[in-house]
Amino acid sequence: MVSGKSLIAGNWEEGQGSSFTSFSPLDGSKLNDYRGVNSSQVDRAVNAASEAYLVFKALDFDKRAAFIEDVASEVEALGDELLEVCNQETGLGIPRLTGERARTCGQLRAFASLIREGSWQQASIDTAIPDRKPLPRPDIRSILAPIGPVAVFSASNFPLAFSTLGGDTASALAAGNPVIVKGHPSHPATSELCARAIEKAIEKNNFPKAVFSLLQGADPLVSNELVKHPKIEAVGFTGSTHVGRTLFDQASSRPKPIPVFAEMGSANPLFILANAVKNRTSEIANGLAGSITLGTGQFCTKPGLVFMLTSADTEAFKGKLVAALEQIPDAVLLNANIKTGLQQKLTAYSNKSELLKLTGNTVGGGYLFTVSATDFIKNPELEEEVFGPAALIIECKDMDEMTKAASQLGGHLTGTIHTDNDEEAEKLKSILEEKVGRIIYNGFPTGVEVCPSMHHGGPYPSSTFAAATSVGTAAIKRFCKVVSYQNAPQGHLPEGLKNENPRGIMRLVNGKYSTSKI
Amino acid sequence: MVSGKSLIAGNWEEGQGSSFTSFSPLDGSKLNDYRGVNSSQVDRAVNAASEAYLVFKALDFDKRAAFIEDVASEVEALGDELLEVCNQETGLGIPRLTGERARTCGQLRAFASLIREGSWQQASIDTAIPDRKPLPRPDIRSILAPIGPVAVFSASNFPLAFSTLGGDTASALAAGNPVIVKGHPSHPATSELCARAIEKAIEKNNFPKAVFSLLQGADPLVSNELVKHPKIEAVGFTGSTHVGRTLFDQASSRPKPIPVFAEMGSANPLFILANAVKNRTSEIANGLAGSITLGTGQFCTKPGLVFMLTSADTEAFKGKLVAALEQIPDAVLLNANIKTGLQQKLTAYSNKSELLKLTGNTVGGGYLFTVSATDFIKNPELEEEVFGPAALIIECKDMDEMTKAASQLGGHLTGTIHTDNDEEAEKLKSILEEKVGRIIYNGFPTGVEVCPSMHHGGPYPSSTFAAATSVGTAAIKRFCKVVSYQNAPQGHLPEGLKNENPRGIMRLVNGKYSTSKI
């Protein structure tokens, strides 16, 4: 039974702000009425988080790790209720949500393992050289440290893995920061269930309650108040470029600016070179149709731009891609806003004389358009993400035109090259290194592996920091600062910098990597 | 012989913008007239740097390292002329400038060694698991990569180590980025000499000329144009909070925002606990007097705020500190702006009824004031940096009041604790971890060691990114993005990610550290 309340520093409270309603995207029916929080509720959640921080940051990593593992177990303990409530709110289907729950719990446990192992802290030690001339060298040690309360804005398209207990929350908690989640109004009951899971883990571990709060709401003013609160130290966000940029601007114009790690989606250009389309026509066409329509095309890594060379092979490919798309059943979109937004984009595309529609009838089914590279270059708005199962083939006269079009792209999360000729693709690769965060060879960008090497980010506008990832264990670094200690007594040093190195972590000691004691 | 010109992508050009004049701070005499660059010169420098970038980023690390070492040698080859010209422009004195030149060349060589060794790249490799269920795991590899042209705004107080060829330039070049320096108008001839040194190294190595440009100028509009140029990807800055924040705001409001790594100075709070002042009265007083007046107090780490407990020991300490300050000869300030700014602050301090002046007569000599902690807390403007040889003792009734005052501080580069009782200082340490980038025990904050563990940065307003350092080899990470590769052919991977690991660098391989081949 969903309460409709917000979890503010350990108490479930009725919101005192403006109302909103949740709907089922499966049939458009109304699910629940909510009241979002108001300013004073935001203020209380953040102030309590700021106090909880001083306790939370000092806890042993083993305790922090055990707590995060308990969060994962409590999510699993929600059982079928979580999947059913989430499916009602998102229409993503039980099989997909079962997989996404596994991913969500897997992420939490990966961060727990990471902090228990400890080497992620980038500990660096330069020992003293008392007899150095002209001046002695002091003992200097530095390490990653938590930063304080983090505001997390959850995404609609991954209601578990990028939402209330998703990667942003998991990485911010693992780094030692309290988290205040602004729940996505598209799946508030899912958020409430997840908040209950973390509430149980907090109680079980006897942690400060304000280590986590969930604020329900659909009012942008509340988001602004959260970002502008002087005790918020960083923001994690996944969503549209428009909203991400708004939060970034709010955070950058604070008296004390704070970083906003916004992952804002992209059109994920995909390049199919001549040999590849000839040798693997059906394989690529079928794989691409699956990637375009996965999750009803509502993935930030959906390939929306497909660059090909004009040829008979490409013509054959287009036929196969259209056929493959037409065999995939229509599916529901996450909410009315996304559906309206997609409808408008598709209408605009259909009305554009430079574009030719190859297939597409109903919103929620696969759409495919083509355009010449010349017209693509002339119409920069065609590079914008279309959030839904739609793609645009850009036909290039030759490799020169293809690399020219690639050179003029903005930032995207991913870029994909299908090639059976590495040499021919060399220049394209060099261009994509400046345009995307992940270059995929002979595959598809959807399916973002959670692992230490994953980089899910990219040049603006795909994200706000091209060095930051929101997927994979490296995401923890976003929510850290660095503190260094000069000639500190052992008792004042964080564990990772003590001589004895109790966890045996990898450290840079006088410029050399070592897991030894000092 | 100084030409007064700017170095724009390999050509020495007369500036086409507004004029400025350099003066000797030693006697106020006029040195040279200059014309700064105009918009079209900025534009040409950046566009050329953007083209040079694609060549520069692809060069082998050994070539890049040799080039940076050549820059250091060419600086040394400038000989006494550099020191004399620099002393004329800054008045810092030949001994200090000799040391600073050694530091500047040492920094350059440290970055050369760093990139030659190669482990700084944070290479991470997760190998494929083709038979994983339900889906195979792809091969994913990620690494730090350069970002493109970097604009560097040089500082007045370190005309060599934080200026044209200072740490920002060295780290940006080491990362593989072209650099456009906006020279400080307080020492344009020094900048020109340094630019000639790097020009020679570029010629010797046959590198693209636009890897480095020096733009002379004193017009804030030109700075704005440089920061706003669409092909500039990041900014490094050392200077005042006002100018740093202005550049940050300009960069954050671009259509494509870029990071500004601004180190903006601080008041560097120093806490002297009861035991320490009793046991080491003269030692601390003499050391502190030296630290306050070092470089005429024009260090970003000058200790400006001294927190002490009211006691007879503190009274004795104040007497010794005054005596020590009065024995230090007056010295010149870097330029007329700094002198006027300091004069105004000192007058304001002298006129404030809450403050008592203990010593201080002439601008350029040591000034010392005291204030009660109660009044300090009531007057937050007293926390602002006073750039010059001046300090303020804040007298606290007890440790509670001292920790309360510490809790209310904003961000500073450093915080220092003098204590002979670690336990008593524990709480203060925990507070300072949230307020400063470097905590110093029983020492003084001036003297910033260049080493891998150094962190020269701190919470806002001391810097714009609390995770970034502008001193030490970790500074290179500021000017990098991350690129990941999925199922890439070996030939397309950067050296650090290739199976063979030719340089034997430390990498994270399937989550474990290793220097082995794959």
mmCIF file with all atom_site columns, C-alpha atoms in Angstrom, chain A residues 148-320:
data_model
loop_
_atom_site.group_PDB
_atom_site.id
_atom_site.type_symbol
_atom_site.label_atom_id
_atom_site.label_alt_id
_atom_site.label_comp_id
_atom_site.label_asym_id
_atom_site.label_entity_id
_atom_site.label_seq_id
_atom_site.pdbx_PDB_ins_code
_atom_site.Cartn_x
_atom_site.Cartn_y
_atom_site.Cartn_z
_atom_site.occupancy
_atom_site.B_iso_or_equiv
_atom_site.pdbx_formal_charge
_atom_site.auth_seq_id
_atom_site.auth_comp_id
_atom_site.auth_asym_id
_atom_site.auth_atom_id
_atom_site.pdbx_PDB_model_num
ATOM 1   C CA . GLY A 1 148 ? 28.585 16.385 1.876   1.00 0.00 ? 148 GLY A CA 1
ATOM 2   C CA . PRO A 1 149 ? 24.894 16.137 0.980   1.00 0.00 ? 149 PRO A CA 1
ATOM 3   C CA . VAL A 1 150 ? 24.235 15.216 -2.670  1.00 0.00 ? 150 VAL A CA 1
ATOM 4   C CA . ALA A 1 151 ? 20.958 15.930 -4.495  1.00 0.00 ? 151 ALA A CA 1
ATOM 5   C CA . VAL A 1 152 ? 19.940 13.216 -6.965  1.00 0.00 ? 152 VAL A CA 1
ATOM 6   C CA . PHE A 1 153 ? 17.367 13.820 -9.687  1.00 0.00 ? 153 PHE A CA 1
ATOM 7   C CA . SER A 1 154 ? 16.082 10.479 -10.871 1.00 0.00 ? 154 SER A CA 1
ATOM 8   C CA . ALA A 1 155 ? 15.331 9.446  -14.429 1.00 0.00 ? 155 ALA A CA 1
ATOM 9   C CA . SER A 1 156 ? 12.036 8.200  -15.858 1.00 0.00 ? 156 SER A CA 1
ATOM 10  C CA . ASN A 1 157 ? 13.470 5.631  -18.246 1.00 0.00 ? 157 ASN A CA 1
ATOM 11  C CA . PHE A 1 158 ? 15.277 3.457  -15.702 1.00 0.00 ? 158 PHE A CA 1
ATOM 12  C CA . PRO A 1 159 ? 12.900 3.564  -12.716 1.00 0.00 ? 159 PRO A CA 1
ATOM 13  C CA . LEU A 1 160 ? 15.223 1.337  -10.687 1.00 0.00 ? 160 LEU A CA 1
ATOM 14  C CA . ALA A 1 161 ? 18.781 1.523  -12.049 1.00 0.00 ? 161 ALA A CA 1
ATOM 15  C CA . PHE A 1 162 ? 18.886 5.341  -12.608 1.00 0.00 ? 162 PHE A CA 1
ATOM 16  C CA . SER A 1 163 ? 16.308 6.370  -10.058 1.00 0.00 ? 163 SER A CA 1
ATOM 17  C CA . THR A 1 164 ? 15.845 6.455  -6.280  1.00 0.00 ? 164 THR A CA 1
ATOM 18  C CA . LEU A 1 165 ? 18.437 3.766  -5.548  1.00 0.00 ? 165 LEU A CA 1
ATOM 19  C CA . GLY A 1 166 ? 20.215 3.948  -8.888  1.00 0.00 ? 166 GLY A CA 1
ATOM 20  C CA . GLY A 1 167 ? 23.836 4.569  -9.763  1.00 0.00 ? 167 GLY A CA 1
ATOM 21  C CA . ASP A 1 168 ? 23.936 8.199  -8.608  1.00 0.00 ? 168 ASP A CA 1
ATOM 22  C CA . THR A 1 169 ? 22.565 7.352  -5.157  1.00 0.00 ? 169 THR A CA 1
ATOM 23  C CA . ALA A 1 170 ? 24.733 4.242  -4.846  1.00 0.00 ? 170 ALA A CA 1
ATOM 24  C CA . SER A 1 171 ? 27.942 6.059  -5.796  1.00 0.00 ? 171 SER A CA 1
ATOM 25  C CA . ALA A 1 172 ? 27.214 9.110  -3.620  1.00 0.00 ? 172 ALA A CA 1
ATOM 26  C CA . LEU A 1 173 ? 26.472 6.929  -0.567  1.00 0.00 ? 173 LEU A CA 1
ATOM 27  C CA . ALA A 1 174 ? 29.530 4.763  -1.221  1.00 0.00 ? 174 ALA A CA 1
ATOM 28  C CA . ALA A 1 175 ? 31.688 7.894  -1.227  1.00 0.00 ? 175 ALA A CA 1
ATOM 29  C CA . GLY A 1 176 ? 30.314 8.772  2.216   1.00 0.00 ? 176 GLY A CA 1
ATOM 30  C CA . ASN A 1 177 ? 27.695 11.380 1.362   1.00 0.00 ? 177 ASN A CA 1
ATOM 31  C CA . PRO A 1 178 ? 24.064 11.621 2.472   1.00 0.00 ? 178 PRO A CA 1
ATOM 32  C CA . VAL A 1 179 ? 21.642 11.664 -0.468  1.00 0.00 ? 179 VAL A CA 1
ATOM 33  C CA . ILE A 1 180 ? 18.451 13.602 -1.036  1.00 0.00 ? 180 ILE A CA 1
ATOM 34  C CA . VAL A 1 181 ? 16.521 12.157 -3.972  1.00 0.00 ? 181 VAL A CA 1
ATOM 35  C CA . LYS A 1 182 ? 14.015 14.254 -5.862  1.00 0.00 ? 182 LYS A CA 1
ATOM 36  C CA . GLY A 1 183 ? 11.756 11.402 -7.031  1.00 0.00 ? 183 GLY A CA 1
ATOM 37  C CA . HIS A 1 184 ? 10.603 11.333 -10.640 1.00 0.00 ? 184 HIS A CA 1
ATOM 38  C CA . PRO A 1 185 ? 6.875  12.183 -10.769 1.00 0.00 ? 185 PRO A CA 1
ATOM 39  C CA . SER A 1 186 ? 6.374  9.523  -13.426 1.00 0.00 ? 186 SER A CA 1
ATOM 40  C CA . HIS A 1 187 ? 6.919  6.651  -10.933 1.00 0.00 ? 187 HIS A CA 1
ATOM 41  C CA . PRO A 1 188 ? 6.375  7.958  -7.390  1.00 0.00 ? 188 PRO A CA 1
ATOM 42  C CA . ALA A 1 189 ? 5.125  4.649  -5.950  1.00 0.00 ? 189 ALA A CA 1
ATOM 43  C CA . THR A 1 190 ? 8.262  2.879  -7.189  1.00 0.00 ? 190 THR A CA 1
ATOM 44  C CA . SER A 1 191 ? 10.332 5.593  -5.522  1.00 0.00 ? 191 SER A CA 1
ATOM 45  C CA . GLU A 1 192 ? 8.416  5.174  -2.285  1.00 0.00 ? 192 GLU A CA 1
ATOM 46  C CA . LEU A 1 193 ? 9.022  1.411  -2.226  1.00 0.00 ? 193 LEU A CA 1
ATOM 47  C CA . CYS A 1 194 ? 12.743 1.921  -2.864  1.00 0.00 ? 194 CYS A CA 1
ATOM 48  C CA . ALA A 1 195 ? 12.885 4.545  -0.119  1.00 0.00 ? 195 ALA A CA 1
ATOM 49  C CA . ARG A 1 196 ? 11.323 2.034  2.259   1.00 0.00 ? 196 ARG A CA 1
ATOM 50  C CA . ALA A 1 197 ? 14.063 -0.442 1.399   1.00 0.00 ? 197 ALA A CA 1
ATOM 51  C CA . ILE A 1 198 ? 16.837 2.011  2.270   1.00 0.00 ? 198 ILE A CA 1
ATOM 52  C CA . GLU A 1 199 ? 14.934 3.148  5.366   1.00 0.00 ? 199 GLU A CA 1
ATOM 53  C CA . LYS A 1 200 ? 15.059 -0.477 6.620   1.00 0.00 ? 200 LYS A CA 1
ATOM 54  C CA . ALA A 1 201 ? 18.766 -0.741 5.903   1.00 0.00 ? 201 ALA A CA 1
ATOM 55  C CA . ILE A 1 202 ? 19.384 2.530  7.784   1.00 0.00 ? 202 ILE A CA 1
ATOM 56  C CA . GLU A 1 203 ? 17.416 1.211  10.779  1.00 0.00 ? 203 GLU A CA 1
ATOM 57  C CA . LYS A 1 204 ? 19.143 -2.157 10.721  1.00 0.00 ? 204 LYS A CA 1
ATOM 58  C CA . ASN A 1 205 ? 22.583 -0.524 10.728  1.00 0.00 ? 205 ASN A CA 1
ATOM 59  C CA . ASN A 1 206 ? 21.585 2.149  13.217  1.00 0.00 ? 206 ASN A CA 1
ATOM 60  C CA . PHE A 1 207 ? 22.820 4.853  10.833  1.00 0.00 ? 207 PHE A CA 1
ATOM 61  C CA . PRO A 1 208 ? 21.727 8.508  11.078  1.00 0.00 ? 208 PRO A CA 1
ATOM 62  C CA . LYS A 1 209 ? 18.255 8.608  9.515   1.00 0.00 ? 209 LYS A CA 1
ATOM 63  C CA . ALA A 1 210 ? 18.990 11.690 7.441   1.00 0.00 ? 210 ALA A CA 1
ATOM 64  C CA . VAL A 1 211 ? 21.573 9.796  5.407   1.00 0.00 ? 211 VAL A CA 1
ATOM 65  C CA . PHE A 1 212 ? 18.726 9.444  2.905   1.00 0.00 ? 212 PHE A CA 1
ATOM 66  C CA . SER A 1 213 ? 15.610 11.440 2.074   1.00 0.00 ? 213 SER A CA 1
ATOM 67  C CA . LEU A 1 214 ? 13.084 11.085 -0.727  1.00 0.00 ? 214 LEU A CA 1
ATOM 68  C CA . LEU A 1 215 ? 11.299 14.239 -1.804  1.00 0.00 ? 215 LEU A CA 1
ATOM 69  C CA . GLN A 1 216 ? 8.243  13.686 -4.005  1.00 0.00 ? 216 GLN A CA 1
ATOM 70  C CA . GLY A 1 217 ? 7.211  16.475 -6.341  1.00 0.00 ? 217 GLY A CA 1
ATOM 71  C CA . ALA A 1 218 ? 6.629  17.689 -9.884  1.00 0.00 ? 218 ALA A CA 1
ATOM 72  C CA . ASP A 1 219 ? 7.265  21.395 -9.321  1.00 0.00 ? 219 ASP A CA 1
ATOM 73  C CA . PRO A 1 220 ? 10.445 22.802 -10.897 1.00 0.00 ? 220 PRO A CA 1
ATOM 74  C CA . LEU A 1 221 ? 10.589 25.429 -8.139  1.00 0.00 ? 221 LEU A CA 1
ATOM 75  C CA . VAL A 1 222 ? 11.223 22.676 -5.606  1.00 0.00 ? 222 VAL A CA 1
ATOM 76  C CA . SER A 1 223 ? 14.065 21.312 -7.751  1.00 0.00 ? 223 SER A CA 1
ATOM 77  C CA . ASN A 1 224 ? 15.523 24.800 -7.903  1.00 0.00 ? 224 ASN A CA 1
ATOM 78  C CA . GLU A 1 225 ? 15.299 25.151 -4.113  1.00 0.00 ? 225 GLU A CA 1
ATOM 79  C CA . LEU A 1 226 ? 17.069 21.849 -3.638  1.00 0.00 ? 226 LEU A CA 1
ATOM 80  C CA . VAL A 1 227 ? 19.905 22.764 -6.023  1.00 0.00 ? 227 VAL A CA 1
ATOM 81  C CA . LYS A 1 228 ? 20.237 26.235 -4.519  1.00 0.00 ? 228 LYS A CA 1
ATOM 82  C CA . HIS A 1 229 ? 20.297 25.035 -0.900  1.00 0.00 ? 229 HIS A CA 1
ATOM 83  C CA . PRO A 1 230 ? 23.649 26.188 0.561   1.00 0.00 ? 230 PRO A CA 1
ATOM 84  C CA . LYS A 1 231 ? 24.281 22.818 2.208   1.00 0.00 ? 231 LYS A CA 1
ATOM 85  C CA . ILE A 1 232 ? 23.949 20.779 -0.997  1.00 0.00 ? 232 ILE A CA 1
ATOM 86  C CA . GLU A 1 233 ? 27.452 20.091 -2.308  1.00 0.00 ? 233 GLU A CA 1
ATOM 87  C CA . ALA A 1 234 ? 26.798 18.320 -5.645  1.00 0.00 ? 234 ALA A CA 1
ATOM 88  C CA . VAL A 1 235 ? 24.009 17.190 -7.951  1.00 0.00 ? 235 VAL A CA 1
ATOM 89  C CA . GLY A 1 236 ? 23.512 13.989 -9.934  1.00 0.00 ? 236 GLY A CA 1
ATOM 90  C CA . PHE A 1 237 ? 21.010 14.086 -12.776 1.00 0.00 ? 237 PHE A CA 1
ATOM 91  C CA . THR A 1 238 ? 19.862 11.869 -15.645 1.00 0.00 ? 238 THR A CA 1
ATOM 92  C CA . GLY A 1 239 ? 17.331 13.244 -18.102 1.00 0.00 ? 239 GLY A CA 1
ATOM 93  C CA . SER A 1 240 ? 16.804 15.763 -20.854 1.00 0.00 ? 240 SER A CA 1
ATOM 94  C CA . THR A 1 241 ? 19.319 18.367 -21.988 1.00 0.00 ? 241 THR A CA 1
ATOM 95  C CA . HIS A 1 242 ? 16.829 21.106 -21.225 1.00 0.00 ? 242 HIS A CA 1
ATOM 96  C CA . VAL A 1 243 ? 16.302 20.137 -17.576 1.00 0.00 ? 243 VAL A CA 1
ATOM 97  C CA . GLY A 1 244 ? 19.946 19.162 -17.054 1.00 0.00 ? 244 GLY A CA 1
ATOM 98  C CA . ARG A 1 245 ? 21.106 22.517 -18.335 1.00 0.00 ? 245 ARG A CA 1
ATOM 99  C CA . THR A 1 246 ? 18.589 24.349 -16.156 1.00 0.00 ? 246 THR A CA 1
ATOM 100 C CA . LEU A 1 247 ? 19.937 22.618 -13.042 1.00 0.00 ? 247 LEU A CA 1
ATOM 101 C CA . PHE A 1 248 ? 23.514 23.249 -14.177 1.00 0.00 ? 248 PHE A CA 1
ATOM 102 C CA . ASP A 1 249 ? 22.774 26.965 -14.602 1.00 0.00 ? 249 ASP A CA 1
ATOM 103 C CA . GLN A 1 250 ? 21.127 27.135 -11.186 1.00 0.00 ? 250 GLN A CA 1
ATOM 104 C CA . ALA A 1 251 ? 24.082 25.410 -9.529  1.00 0.00 ? 251 ALA A CA 1
ATOM 105 C CA . SER A 1 252 ? 26.705 27.467 -11.375 1.00 0.00 ? 252 SER A CA 1
ATOM 106 C CA . SER A 1 253 ? 25.098 30.755 -10.374 1.00 0.00 ? 253 SER A CA 1
ATOM 107 C CA . ARG A 1 254 ? 24.931 29.976 -6.648  1.00 0.00 ? 254 ARG A CA 1
ATOM 108 C CA . PRO A 1 255 ? 27.052 32.179 -4.339  1.00 0.00 ? 255 PRO A CA 1
ATOM 109 C CA . LYS A 1 256 ? 29.081 28.978 -3.891  1.00 0.00 ? 256 LYS A CA 1
ATOM 110 C CA . PRO A 1 257 ? 28.836 27.113 -7.220  1.00 0.00 ? 257 PRO A CA 1
ATOM 111 C CA . ILE A 1 258 ? 28.574 23.317 -7.036  1.00 0.00 ? 258 ILE A CA 1
ATOM 112 C CA . PRO A 1 259 ? 29.087 20.676 -9.728  1.00 0.00 ? 259 PRO A CA 1
ATOM 113 C CA . VAL A 1 260 ? 26.092 19.166 -11.524 1.00 0.00 ? 260 VAL A CA 1
ATOM 114 C CA . PHE A 1 261 ? 26.897 15.781 -13.010 1.00 0.00 ? 261 PHE A CA 1
ATOM 115 C CA . ALA A 1 262 ? 24.170 15.668 -15.629 1.00 0.00 ? 262 ALA A CA 1
ATOM 116 C CA . GLU A 1 263 ? 23.861 12.831 -18.133 1.00 0.00 ? 263 GLU A CA 1
ATOM 117 C CA . MET A 1 264 ? 21.556 14.320 -20.712 1.00 0.00 ? 264 MET A CA 1
ATOM 118 C CA . GLY A 1 265 ? 21.254 11.733 -23.434 1.00 0.00 ? 265 GLY A CA 1
ATOM 119 C CA . SER A 1 266 ? 22.372 11.898 -27.025 1.00 0.00 ? 266 SER A CA 1
ATOM 120 C CA . ALA A 1 267 ? 21.665 10.764 -30.563 1.00 0.00 ? 267 ALA A CA 1
ATOM 121 C CA . ASN A 1 268 ? 24.513 8.204  -30.562 1.00 0.00 ? 268 ASN A CA 1
ATOM 122 C CA . PRO A 1 269 ? 25.807 8.359  -34.135 1.00 0.00 ? 269 PRO A CA 1
ATOM 123 C CA . LEU A 1 270 ? 26.446 4.998  -35.798 1.00 0.00 ? 270 LEU A CA 1
ATOM 124 C CA . PHE A 1 271 ? 28.634 4.670  -38.893 1.00 0.00 ? 271 PHE A CA 1
ATOM 125 C CA . ILE A 1 272 ? 28.326 1.695  -41.232 1.00 0.00 ? 272 ILE A CA 1
ATOM 126 C CA . LEU A 1 273 ? 31.254 1.461  -43.650 1.00 0.00 ? 273 LEU A CA 1
ATOM 127 C CA . ALA A 1 274 ? 31.135 -0.123 -47.094 1.00 0.00 ? 274 ALA A CA 1
ATOM 128 C CA . ASN A 1 275 ? 32.593 -3.535 -46.323 1.00 0.00 ? 275 ASN A CA 1
ATOM 129 C CA . ALA A 1 276 ? 30.468 -4.028 -43.252 1.00 0.00 ? 276 ALA A CA 1
ATOM 130 C CA . VAL A 1 277 ? 27.162 -3.279 -44.960 1.00 0.00 ? 277 VAL A CA 1
ATOM 131 C CA . LYS A 1 278 ? 28.100 -5.593 -47.811 1.00 0.00 ? 278 LYS A CA 1
ATOM 132 C CA . ASN A 1 279 ? 29.326 -8.486 -45.641 1.00 0.00 ? 279 ASN A CA 1
ATOM 133 C CA . ARG A 1 280 ? 26.791 -8.326 -42.814 1.00 0.00 ? 280 ARG A CA 1
ATOM 134 C CA . THR A 1 281 ? 23.656 -6.705 -44.236 1.00 0.00 ? 281 THR A CA 1
ATOM 135 C CA . SER A 1 282 ? 21.057 -8.737 -42.346 1.00 0.00 ? 282 SER A CA 1
ATOM 136 C CA . GLU A 1 283 ? 23.040 -9.051 -39.138 1.00 0.00 ? 283 GLU A CA 1
ATOM 137 C CA . ILE A 1 284 ? 23.530 -5.298 -38.800 1.00 0.00 ? 284 ILE A CA 1
ATOM 138 C CA . ALA A 1 285 ? 19.964 -4.478 -39.928 1.00 0.00 ? 285 ALA A CA 1
ATOM 139 C CA . ASN A 1 286 ? 18.424 -6.848 -37.386 1.00 0.00 ? 286 ASN A CA 1
ATOM 140 C CA . GLY A 1 287 ? 20.735 -5.776 -34.581 1.00 0.00 ? 287 GLY A CA 1
ATOM 141 C CA . LEU A 1 288 ? 20.100 -2.114 -35.306 1.00 0.00 ? 288 LEU A CA 1
ATOM 142 C CA . ALA A 1 289 ? 16.304 -2.571 -35.385 1.00 0.00 ? 289 ALA A CA 1
ATOM 143 C CA . GLY A 1 290 ? 16.534 -4.205 -31.954 1.00 0.00 ? 290 GLY A CA 1
ATOM 144 C CA . SER A 1 291 ? 18.743 -1.427 -30.582 1.00 0.00 ? 291 SER A CA 1
ATOM 145 C CA . ILE A 1 292 ? 16.505 1.376  -31.929 1.00 0.00 ? 292 ILE A CA 1
ATOM 146 C CA . THR A 1 293 ? 13.371 -0.127 -30.369 1.00 0.00 ? 293 THR A CA 1
ATOM 147 C CA . LEU A 1 294 ? 14.816 -1.499 -27.103 1.00 0.00 ? 294 LEU A CA 1
ATOM 148 C CA . GLY A 1 295 ? 12.782 -0.129 -24.178 1.00 0.00 ? 295 GLY A CA 1
ATOM 149 C CA . THR A 1 296 ? 10.564 1.614  -26.781 1.00 0.00 ? 296 THR A CA 1
ATOM 150 C CA . GLY A 1 297 ? 13.608 3.597  -27.875 1.00 0.00 ? 297 GLY A CA 1
ATOM 151 C CA . GLN A 1 298 ? 13.770 5.352  -24.503 1.00 0.00 ? 298 GLN A CA 1
ATOM 152 C CA . PHE A 1 299 ? 17.448 4.652  -23.853 1.00 0.00 ? 299 PHE A CA 1
ATOM 153 C CA . CYS A 1 300 ? 20.005 7.419  -23.615 1.00 0.00 ? 300 CYS A CA 1
ATOM 154 C CA . THR A 1 301 ? 22.202 5.252  -25.834 1.00 0.00 ? 301 THR A CA 1
ATOM 155 C CA . LYS A 1 302 ? 19.606 4.591  -28.545 1.00 0.00 ? 302 LYS A CA 1
ATOM 156 C CA . PRO A 1 303 ? 21.301 4.921  -31.952 1.00 0.00 ? 303 PRO A CA 1
ATOM 157 C CA . GLY A 1 304 ? 19.369 7.783  -33.550 1.00 0.00 ? 304 GLY A CA 1
ATOM 158 C CA . LEU A 1 305 ? 21.749 8.774  -36.368 1.00 0.00 ? 305 LEU A CA 1
ATOM 159 C CA . VAL A 1 306 ? 22.949 6.165  -38.857 1.00 0.00 ? 306 VAL A CA 1
ATOM 160 C CA . PHE A 1 307 ? 25.630 7.330  -41.302 1.00 0.00 ? 307 PHE A CA 1
ATOM 161 C CA . MET A 1 308 ? 25.970 5.221  -44.472 1.00 0.00 ? 308 MET A CA 1
ATOM 162 C CA . LEU A 1 309 ? 27.470 5.519  -47.931 1.00 0.00 ? 309 LEU A CA 1
ATOM 163 C CA . THR A 1 310 ? 25.139 5.740  -50.927 1.00 0.00 ? 310 THR A CA 1
ATOM 164 C CA . SER A 1 311 ? 25.285 2.355  -52.673 1.00 0.00 ? 311 SER A CA 1
ATOM 165 C CA . ALA A 1 312 ? 23.251 -0.623 -53.789 1.00 0.00 ? 312 ALA A CA 1
ATOM 166 C CA . ASP A 1 313 ? 24.300 -2.391 -50.565 1.00 0.00 ? 313 ASP A CA 1
ATOM 167 C CA . THR A 1 314 ? 22.885 0.484  -48.547 1.00 0.00 ? 314 THR A CA 1
ATOM 168 C CA . GLU A 1 315 ? 19.612 0.280  -50.486 1.00 0.00 ? 315 GLU A CA 1
ATOM 169 C CA . ALA A 1 316 ? 19.387 -3.436 -49.669 1.00 0.00 ? 316 ALA A CA 1
ATOM 170 C CA . PHE A 1 317 ? 20.232 -2.664 -46.047 1.00 0.00 ? 317 PHE A CA 1
ATOM 171 C CA . LYS A 1 318 ? 17.461 -0.073 -45.783 1.00 0.00 ? 318 LYS A CA 1
ATOM 172 C CA . GLY A 1 319 ? 14.945 -2.622 -47.026 1.00 0.00 ? 319 GLY A CA 1
ATOM 173 C CA . LYS A 1 320 ? 16.045 -5.137 -44.421 1.00 0.00 ? 320 LYS A CA 1
#
